[in-house]
PDB file of C-alpha atoms in Angstrom:
ATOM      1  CA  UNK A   1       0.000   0.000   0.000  1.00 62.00           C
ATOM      2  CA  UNK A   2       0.945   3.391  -0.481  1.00 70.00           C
ATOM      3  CA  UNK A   3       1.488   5.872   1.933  1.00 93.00           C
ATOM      4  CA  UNK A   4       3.340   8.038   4.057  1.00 96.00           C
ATOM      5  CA  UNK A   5       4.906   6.643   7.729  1.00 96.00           C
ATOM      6  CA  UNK A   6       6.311   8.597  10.226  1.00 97.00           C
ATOM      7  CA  UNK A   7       8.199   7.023  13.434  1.00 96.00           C
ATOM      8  CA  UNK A   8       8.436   6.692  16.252  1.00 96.00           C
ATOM      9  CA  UNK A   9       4.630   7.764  17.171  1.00 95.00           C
ATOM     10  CA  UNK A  10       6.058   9.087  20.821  1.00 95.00           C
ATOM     11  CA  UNK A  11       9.042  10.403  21.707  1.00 94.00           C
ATOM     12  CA  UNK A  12      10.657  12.120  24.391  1.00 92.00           C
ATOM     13  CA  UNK A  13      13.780  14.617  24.545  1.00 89.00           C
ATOM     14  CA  UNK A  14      16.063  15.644  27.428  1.00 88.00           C
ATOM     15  CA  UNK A  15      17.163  19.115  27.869  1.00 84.00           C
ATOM     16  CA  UNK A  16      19.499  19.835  25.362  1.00 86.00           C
ATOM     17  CA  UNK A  17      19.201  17.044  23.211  1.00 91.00           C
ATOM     18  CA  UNK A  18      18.564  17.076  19.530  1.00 94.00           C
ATOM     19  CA  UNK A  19      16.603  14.289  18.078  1.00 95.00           C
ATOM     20  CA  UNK A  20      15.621  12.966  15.022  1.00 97.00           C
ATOM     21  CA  UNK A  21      11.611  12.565  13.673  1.00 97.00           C
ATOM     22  CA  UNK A  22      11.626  10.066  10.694  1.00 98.00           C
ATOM     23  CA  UNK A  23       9.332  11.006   7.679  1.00 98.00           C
ATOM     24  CA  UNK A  24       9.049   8.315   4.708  1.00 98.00           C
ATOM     25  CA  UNK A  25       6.524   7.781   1.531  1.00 97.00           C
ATOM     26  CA  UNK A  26       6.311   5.661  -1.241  1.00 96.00           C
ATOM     27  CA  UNK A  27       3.764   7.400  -3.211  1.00 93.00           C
ATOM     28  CA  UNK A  28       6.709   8.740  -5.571  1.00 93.00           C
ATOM     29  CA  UNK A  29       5.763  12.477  -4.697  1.00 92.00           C
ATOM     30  CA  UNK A  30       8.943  14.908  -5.220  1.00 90.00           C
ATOM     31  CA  UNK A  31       7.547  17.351  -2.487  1.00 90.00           C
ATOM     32  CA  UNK A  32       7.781  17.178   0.860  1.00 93.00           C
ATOM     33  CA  UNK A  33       6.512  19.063   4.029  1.00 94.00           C
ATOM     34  CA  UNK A  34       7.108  19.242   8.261  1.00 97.00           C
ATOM     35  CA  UNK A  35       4.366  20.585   9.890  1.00 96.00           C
ATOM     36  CA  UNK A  36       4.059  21.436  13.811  1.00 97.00           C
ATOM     37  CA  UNK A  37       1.005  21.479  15.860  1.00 96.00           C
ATOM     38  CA  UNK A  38       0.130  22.911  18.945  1.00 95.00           C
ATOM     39  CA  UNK A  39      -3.220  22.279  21.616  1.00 88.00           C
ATOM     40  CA  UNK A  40      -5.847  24.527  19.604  1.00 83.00           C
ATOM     41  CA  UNK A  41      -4.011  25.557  16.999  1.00 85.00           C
ATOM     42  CA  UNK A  42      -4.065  24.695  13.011  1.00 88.00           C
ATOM     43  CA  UNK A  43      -0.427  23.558  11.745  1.00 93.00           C
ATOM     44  CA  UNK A  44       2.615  25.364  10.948  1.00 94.00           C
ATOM     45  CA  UNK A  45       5.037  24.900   8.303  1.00 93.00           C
ATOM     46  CA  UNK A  46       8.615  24.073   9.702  1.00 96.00           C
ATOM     47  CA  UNK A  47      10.666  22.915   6.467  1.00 95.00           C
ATOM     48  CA  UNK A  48       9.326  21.887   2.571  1.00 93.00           C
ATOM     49  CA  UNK A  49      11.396  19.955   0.074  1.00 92.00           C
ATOM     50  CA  UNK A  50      10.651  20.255  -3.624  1.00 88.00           C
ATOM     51  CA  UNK A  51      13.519  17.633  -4.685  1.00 89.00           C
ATOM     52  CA  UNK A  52      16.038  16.090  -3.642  1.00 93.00           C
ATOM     53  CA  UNK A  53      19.372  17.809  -1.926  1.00 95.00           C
ATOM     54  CA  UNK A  54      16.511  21.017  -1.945  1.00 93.00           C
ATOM     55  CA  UNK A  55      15.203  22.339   1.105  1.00 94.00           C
ATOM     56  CA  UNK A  56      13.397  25.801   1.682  1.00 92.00           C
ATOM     57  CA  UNK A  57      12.810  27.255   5.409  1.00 93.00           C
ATOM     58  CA  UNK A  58       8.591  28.079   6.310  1.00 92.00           C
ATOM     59  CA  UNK A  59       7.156  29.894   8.849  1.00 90.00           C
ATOM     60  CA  UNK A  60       8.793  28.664  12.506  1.00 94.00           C
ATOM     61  CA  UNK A  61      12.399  26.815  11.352  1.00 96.00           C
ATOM     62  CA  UNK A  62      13.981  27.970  13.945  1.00 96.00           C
ATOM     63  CA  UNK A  63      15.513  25.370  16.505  1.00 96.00           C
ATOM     64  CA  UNK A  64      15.052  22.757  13.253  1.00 97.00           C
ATOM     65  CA  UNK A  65      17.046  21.357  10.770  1.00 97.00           C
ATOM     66  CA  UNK A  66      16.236  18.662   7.512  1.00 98.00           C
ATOM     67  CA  UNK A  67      17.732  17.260   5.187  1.00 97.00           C
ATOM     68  CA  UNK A  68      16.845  15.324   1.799  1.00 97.00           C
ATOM     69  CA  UNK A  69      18.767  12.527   0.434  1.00 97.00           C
ATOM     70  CA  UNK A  70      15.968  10.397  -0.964  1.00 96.00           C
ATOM     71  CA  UNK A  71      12.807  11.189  -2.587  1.00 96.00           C
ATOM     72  CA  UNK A  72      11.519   9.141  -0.351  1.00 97.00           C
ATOM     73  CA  UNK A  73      13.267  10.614   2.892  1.00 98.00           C
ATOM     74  CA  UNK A  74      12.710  13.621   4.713  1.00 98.00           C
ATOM     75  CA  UNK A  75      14.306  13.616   8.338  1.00 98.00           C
ATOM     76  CA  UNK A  76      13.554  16.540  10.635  1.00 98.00           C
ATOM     77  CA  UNK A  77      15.760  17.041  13.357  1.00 97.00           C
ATOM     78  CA  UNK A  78      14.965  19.279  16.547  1.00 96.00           C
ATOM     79  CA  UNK A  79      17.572  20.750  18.129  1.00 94.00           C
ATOM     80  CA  UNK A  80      18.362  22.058  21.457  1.00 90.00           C
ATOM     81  CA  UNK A  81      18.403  25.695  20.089  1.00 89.00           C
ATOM     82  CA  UNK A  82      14.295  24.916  19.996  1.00 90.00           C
ATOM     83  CA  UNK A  83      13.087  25.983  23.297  1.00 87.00           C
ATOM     84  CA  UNK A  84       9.522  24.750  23.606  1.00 91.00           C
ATOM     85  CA  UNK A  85       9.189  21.700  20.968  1.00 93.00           C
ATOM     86  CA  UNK A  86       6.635  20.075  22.905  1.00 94.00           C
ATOM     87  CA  UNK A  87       4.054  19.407  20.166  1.00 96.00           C
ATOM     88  CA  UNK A  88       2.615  17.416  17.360  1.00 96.00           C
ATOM     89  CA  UNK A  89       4.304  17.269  14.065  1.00 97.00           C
ATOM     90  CA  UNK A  90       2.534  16.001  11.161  1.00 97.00           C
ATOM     91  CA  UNK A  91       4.669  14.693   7.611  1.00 97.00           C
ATOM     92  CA  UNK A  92       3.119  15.559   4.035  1.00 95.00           C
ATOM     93  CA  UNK A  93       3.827  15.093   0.828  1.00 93.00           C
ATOM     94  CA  UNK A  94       2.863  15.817  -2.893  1.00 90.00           C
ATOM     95  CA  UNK A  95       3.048  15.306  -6.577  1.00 84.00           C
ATOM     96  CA  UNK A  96       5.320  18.070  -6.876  1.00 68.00           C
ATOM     97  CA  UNK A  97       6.032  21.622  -8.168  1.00 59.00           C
ATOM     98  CA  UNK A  98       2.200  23.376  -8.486  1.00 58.00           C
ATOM     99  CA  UNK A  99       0.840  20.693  -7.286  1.00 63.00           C
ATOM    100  CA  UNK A 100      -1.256  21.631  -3.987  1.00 70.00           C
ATOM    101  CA  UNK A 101      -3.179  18.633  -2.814  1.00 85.00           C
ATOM    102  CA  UNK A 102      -1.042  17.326   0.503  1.00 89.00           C
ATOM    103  CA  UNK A 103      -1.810  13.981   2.171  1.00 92.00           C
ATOM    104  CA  UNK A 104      -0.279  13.612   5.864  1.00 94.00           C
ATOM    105  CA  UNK A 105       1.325  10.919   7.611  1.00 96.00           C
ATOM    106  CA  UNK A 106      -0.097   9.530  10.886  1.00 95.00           C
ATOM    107  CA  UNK A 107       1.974  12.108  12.744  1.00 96.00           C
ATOM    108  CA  UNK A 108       4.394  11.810  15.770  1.00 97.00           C
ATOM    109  CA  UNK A 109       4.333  13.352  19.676  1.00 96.00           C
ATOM    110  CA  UNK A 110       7.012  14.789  21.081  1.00 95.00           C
ATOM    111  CA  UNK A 111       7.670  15.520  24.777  1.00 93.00           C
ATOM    112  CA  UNK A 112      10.170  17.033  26.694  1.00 87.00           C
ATOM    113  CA  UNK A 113      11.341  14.963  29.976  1.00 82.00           C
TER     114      UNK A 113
ATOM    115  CA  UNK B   1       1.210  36.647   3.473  1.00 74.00           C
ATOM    116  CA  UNK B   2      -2.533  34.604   3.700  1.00 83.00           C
ATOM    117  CA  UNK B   3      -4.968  34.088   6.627  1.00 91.00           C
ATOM    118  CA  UNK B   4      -7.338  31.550   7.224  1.00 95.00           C
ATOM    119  CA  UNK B   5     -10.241  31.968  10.205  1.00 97.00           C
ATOM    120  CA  UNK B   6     -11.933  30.028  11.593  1.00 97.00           C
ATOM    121  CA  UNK B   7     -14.780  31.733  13.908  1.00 96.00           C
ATOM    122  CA  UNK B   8     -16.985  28.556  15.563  1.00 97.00           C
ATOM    123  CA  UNK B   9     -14.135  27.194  18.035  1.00 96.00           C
ATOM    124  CA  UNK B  10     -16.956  24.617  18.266  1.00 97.00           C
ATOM    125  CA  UNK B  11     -20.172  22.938  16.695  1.00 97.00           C
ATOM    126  CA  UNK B  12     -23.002  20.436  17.528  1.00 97.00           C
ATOM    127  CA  UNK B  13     -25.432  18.633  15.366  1.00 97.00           C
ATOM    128  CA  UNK B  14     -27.718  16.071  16.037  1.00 97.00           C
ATOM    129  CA  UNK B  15     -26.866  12.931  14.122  1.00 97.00           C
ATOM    130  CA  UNK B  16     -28.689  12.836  10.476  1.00 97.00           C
ATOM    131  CA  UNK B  17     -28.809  16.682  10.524  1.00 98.00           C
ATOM    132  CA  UNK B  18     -27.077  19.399   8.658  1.00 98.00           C
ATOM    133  CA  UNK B  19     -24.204  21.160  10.270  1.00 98.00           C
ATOM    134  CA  UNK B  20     -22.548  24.106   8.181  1.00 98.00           C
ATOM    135  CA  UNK B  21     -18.760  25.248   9.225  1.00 98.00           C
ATOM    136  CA  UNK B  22     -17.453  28.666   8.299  1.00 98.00           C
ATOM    137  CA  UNK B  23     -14.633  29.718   6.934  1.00 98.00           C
ATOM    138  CA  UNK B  24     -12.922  33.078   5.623  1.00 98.00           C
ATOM    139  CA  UNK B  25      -9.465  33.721   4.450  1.00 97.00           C
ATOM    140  CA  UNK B  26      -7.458  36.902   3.332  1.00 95.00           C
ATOM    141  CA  UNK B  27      -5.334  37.136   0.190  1.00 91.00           C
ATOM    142  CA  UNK B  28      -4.755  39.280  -2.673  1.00 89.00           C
ATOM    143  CA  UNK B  29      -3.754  36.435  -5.272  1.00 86.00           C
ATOM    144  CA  UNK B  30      -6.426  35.491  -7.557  1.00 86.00           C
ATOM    145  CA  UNK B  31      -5.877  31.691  -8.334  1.00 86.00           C
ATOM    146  CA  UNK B  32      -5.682  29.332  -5.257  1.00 90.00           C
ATOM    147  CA  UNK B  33      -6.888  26.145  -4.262  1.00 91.00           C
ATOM    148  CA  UNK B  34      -8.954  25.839  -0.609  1.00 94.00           C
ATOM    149  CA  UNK B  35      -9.315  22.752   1.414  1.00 95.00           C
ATOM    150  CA  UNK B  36     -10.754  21.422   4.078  1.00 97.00           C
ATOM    151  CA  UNK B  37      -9.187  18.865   6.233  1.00 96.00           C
ATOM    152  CA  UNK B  38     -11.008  16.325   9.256  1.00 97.00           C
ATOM    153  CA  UNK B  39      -8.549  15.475  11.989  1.00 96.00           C
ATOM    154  CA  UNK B  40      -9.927  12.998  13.940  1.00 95.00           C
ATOM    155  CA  UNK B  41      -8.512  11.782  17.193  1.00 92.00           C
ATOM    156  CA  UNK B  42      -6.030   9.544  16.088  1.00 90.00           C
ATOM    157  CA  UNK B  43      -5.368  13.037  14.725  1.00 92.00           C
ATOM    158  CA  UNK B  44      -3.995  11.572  11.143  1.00 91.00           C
ATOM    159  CA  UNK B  45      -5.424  14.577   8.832  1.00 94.00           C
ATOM    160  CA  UNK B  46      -7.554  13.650   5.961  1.00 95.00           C
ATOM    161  CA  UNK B  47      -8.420  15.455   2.948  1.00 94.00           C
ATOM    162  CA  UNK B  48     -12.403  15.825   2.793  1.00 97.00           C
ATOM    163  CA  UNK B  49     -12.647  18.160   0.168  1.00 96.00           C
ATOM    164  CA  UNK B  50     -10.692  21.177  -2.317  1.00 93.00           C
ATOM    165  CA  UNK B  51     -11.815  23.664  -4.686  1.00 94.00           C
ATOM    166  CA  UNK B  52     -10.038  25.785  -6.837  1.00 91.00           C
ATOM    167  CA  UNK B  53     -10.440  29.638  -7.270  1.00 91.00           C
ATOM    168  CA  UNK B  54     -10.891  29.383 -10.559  1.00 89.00           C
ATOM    169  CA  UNK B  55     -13.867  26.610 -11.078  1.00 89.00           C
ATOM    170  CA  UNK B  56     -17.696  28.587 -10.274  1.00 86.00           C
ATOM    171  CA  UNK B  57     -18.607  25.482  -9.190  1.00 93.00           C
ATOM    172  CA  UNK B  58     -19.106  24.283  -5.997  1.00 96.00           C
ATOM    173  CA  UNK B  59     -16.924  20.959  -5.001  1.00 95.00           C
ATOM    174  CA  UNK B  60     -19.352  17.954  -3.860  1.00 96.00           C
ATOM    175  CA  UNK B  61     -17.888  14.346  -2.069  1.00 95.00           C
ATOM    176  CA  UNK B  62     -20.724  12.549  -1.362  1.00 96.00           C
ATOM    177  CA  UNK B  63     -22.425  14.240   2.103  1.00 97.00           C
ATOM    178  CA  UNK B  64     -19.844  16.801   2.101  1.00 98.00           C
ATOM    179  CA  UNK B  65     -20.197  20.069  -0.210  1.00 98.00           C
ATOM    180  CA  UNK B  66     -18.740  23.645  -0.093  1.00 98.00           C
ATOM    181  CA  UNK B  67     -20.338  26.893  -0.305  1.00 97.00           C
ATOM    182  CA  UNK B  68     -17.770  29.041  -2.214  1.00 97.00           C
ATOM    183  CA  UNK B  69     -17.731  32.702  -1.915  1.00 96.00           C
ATOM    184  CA  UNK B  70     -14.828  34.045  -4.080  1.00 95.00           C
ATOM    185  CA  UNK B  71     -15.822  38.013  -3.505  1.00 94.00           C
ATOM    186  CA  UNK B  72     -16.225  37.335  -0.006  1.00 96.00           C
ATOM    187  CA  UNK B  73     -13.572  35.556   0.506  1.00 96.00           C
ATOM    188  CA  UNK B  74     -15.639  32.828   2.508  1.00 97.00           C
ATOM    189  CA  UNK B  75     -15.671  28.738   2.161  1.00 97.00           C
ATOM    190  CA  UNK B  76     -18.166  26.986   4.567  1.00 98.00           C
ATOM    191  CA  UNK B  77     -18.319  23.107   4.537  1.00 98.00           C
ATOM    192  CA  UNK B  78     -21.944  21.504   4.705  1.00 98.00           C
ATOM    193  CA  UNK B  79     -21.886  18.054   5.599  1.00 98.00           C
ATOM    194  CA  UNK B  80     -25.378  16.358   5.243  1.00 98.00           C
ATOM    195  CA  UNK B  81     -27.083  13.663   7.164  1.00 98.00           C
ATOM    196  CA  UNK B  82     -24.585  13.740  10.205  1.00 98.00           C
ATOM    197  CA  UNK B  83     -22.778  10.631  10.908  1.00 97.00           C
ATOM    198  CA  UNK B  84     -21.167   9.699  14.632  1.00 97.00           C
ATOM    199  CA  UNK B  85     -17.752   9.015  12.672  1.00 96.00           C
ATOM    200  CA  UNK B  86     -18.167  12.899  11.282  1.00 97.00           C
ATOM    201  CA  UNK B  87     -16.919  13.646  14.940  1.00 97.00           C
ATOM    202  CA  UNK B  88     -13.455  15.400  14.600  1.00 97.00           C
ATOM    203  CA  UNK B  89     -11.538  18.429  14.003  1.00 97.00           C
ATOM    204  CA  UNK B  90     -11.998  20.360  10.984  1.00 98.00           C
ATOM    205  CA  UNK B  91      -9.316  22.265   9.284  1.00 97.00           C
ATOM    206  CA  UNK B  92     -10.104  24.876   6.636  1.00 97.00           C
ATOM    207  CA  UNK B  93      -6.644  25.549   4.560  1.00 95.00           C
ATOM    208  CA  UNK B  94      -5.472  27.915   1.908  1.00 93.00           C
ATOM    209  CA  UNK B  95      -2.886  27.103  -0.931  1.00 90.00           C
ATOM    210  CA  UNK B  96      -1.651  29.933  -3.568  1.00 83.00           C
ATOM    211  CA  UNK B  97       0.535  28.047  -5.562  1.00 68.00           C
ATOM    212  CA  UNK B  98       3.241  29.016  -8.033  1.00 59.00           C
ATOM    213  CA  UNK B  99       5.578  26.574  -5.939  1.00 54.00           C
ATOM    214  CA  UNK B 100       5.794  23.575  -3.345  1.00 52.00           C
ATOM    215  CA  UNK B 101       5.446  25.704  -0.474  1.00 72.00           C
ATOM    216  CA  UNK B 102       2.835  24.738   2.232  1.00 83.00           C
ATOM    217  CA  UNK B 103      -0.551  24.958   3.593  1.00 89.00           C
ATOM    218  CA  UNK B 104      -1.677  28.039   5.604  1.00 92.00           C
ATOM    219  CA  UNK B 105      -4.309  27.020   8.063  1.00 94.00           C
ATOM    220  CA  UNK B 106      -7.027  28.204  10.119  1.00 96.00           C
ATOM    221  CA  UNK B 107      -7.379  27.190  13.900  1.00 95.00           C
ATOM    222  CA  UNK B 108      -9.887  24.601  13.235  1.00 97.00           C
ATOM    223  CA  UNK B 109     -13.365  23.504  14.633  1.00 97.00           C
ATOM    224  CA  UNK B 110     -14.020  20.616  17.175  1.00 97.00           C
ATOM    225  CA  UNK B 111     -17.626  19.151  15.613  1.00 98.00           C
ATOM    226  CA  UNK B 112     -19.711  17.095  18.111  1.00 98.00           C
ATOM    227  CA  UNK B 113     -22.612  14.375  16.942  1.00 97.00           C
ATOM    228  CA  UNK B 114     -25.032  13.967  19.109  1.00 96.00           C
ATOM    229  CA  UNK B 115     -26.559  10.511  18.815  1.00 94.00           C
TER     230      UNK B 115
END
């Protein structure tokens, strides 16, 4: 089946610890999208990818970093530089350049110990 | 830069009736595409239904349909013949195009069913 995961569903981060949220799909989209929600609040764009080794910063990238290796790969990394990264980050992706329908992964929670 | 709002923090609706959310947005481009997603609580978002600027006609998915308001600037979702599964969050969003960039979203409504 086709689809977008995202792993691990929980995690947890020490004080100044940087970790690492996993984002995959193998619906052979080229674009790719972070996302951060808070409690009551609609999402946020962190980070987009429109190809490979191609990144672009959105609205709140700072205290995050991502790469993009694979098409089918888009790692986002929060740092200790983000002060309050207790939320819930959702994964997307799409056909590409122009093309503006997004489908989401199933999301993962982060919480700070 | 685009908003999205969202004004009914919250709506109820007896199962089988018709529940209308609102939904206005702010921009000064004239093509765009607008969407609205249902979060429910496993809180995976789901695309219910888009519509682009450009099409007159209304977008229909089976019980769900939009009321598009381009001079207004407004985009309400009706969803018909309420189901207890309807139950979630709903997310209005905004896309402009002209590149991969992302989503701009409202704040979203919590929908209730009453059985």
């Amino acid at each position: 089946d086709g689809g977008i995961t995202q792993s691990p569903k929980y995690l947890f981060r020490k004080e100044g610890q940087n970790v690492t949220l996993s984002c995959e799909q193998n619906l052979n989209h080229d674009a790719m999208y972070w996302y951060r929600q808070d409690p009551g609040q609609g999402l946020r764009l962190i980070y987009y990818s429109q190809i490979v080794n191609d990144f672009q910063k959105g609205d709140i990238a700072e205290g995050y970093s991502v790469s993009r290796e694979k098409k089918e790969s888009f790692p986002l990394t929060v740092t200790s530089a983000q002060k309050n990264p207790t939320a819930f980050y959702l994964c997307a992706s799409s056909t590409g350049l122009f093309q503006e329908t997004q489908y989401f992964g199933p999301g993962t929670r982060l919480l700070v110990l | 830069a685009q908003t999205v709002t969202q004004s009914q923090p919250e709506m109820s609706v007896q199962e089988a009736e018709t529940v209308t959310l609102s939904c206005t947005y702010d921009t000064s481009e004239s093509d765009y595409y607008l969407f609205w997603y249902k979060q429910p609580p496993s809180r995976q978002m789901i695309l219910v239904i888009r519509q682009e600027a450009y099409k007159q006609q209304n977008a229909t998915e089976n019980r769900f349909s939009v009321n598009f308001q381009k001079a207004a600037k407004s985009f309400s979702l009706k969803i018909s013949d309420s189901q207890l599964g309807d139950a979630a969050m709903y997310f209005c969003a905004f896309y402009s195009g002209g590149g991969a960039d992302g989503l701009t979203f409202g704040k979203g409504t919590h929908l209730i069913i009453q059985p």
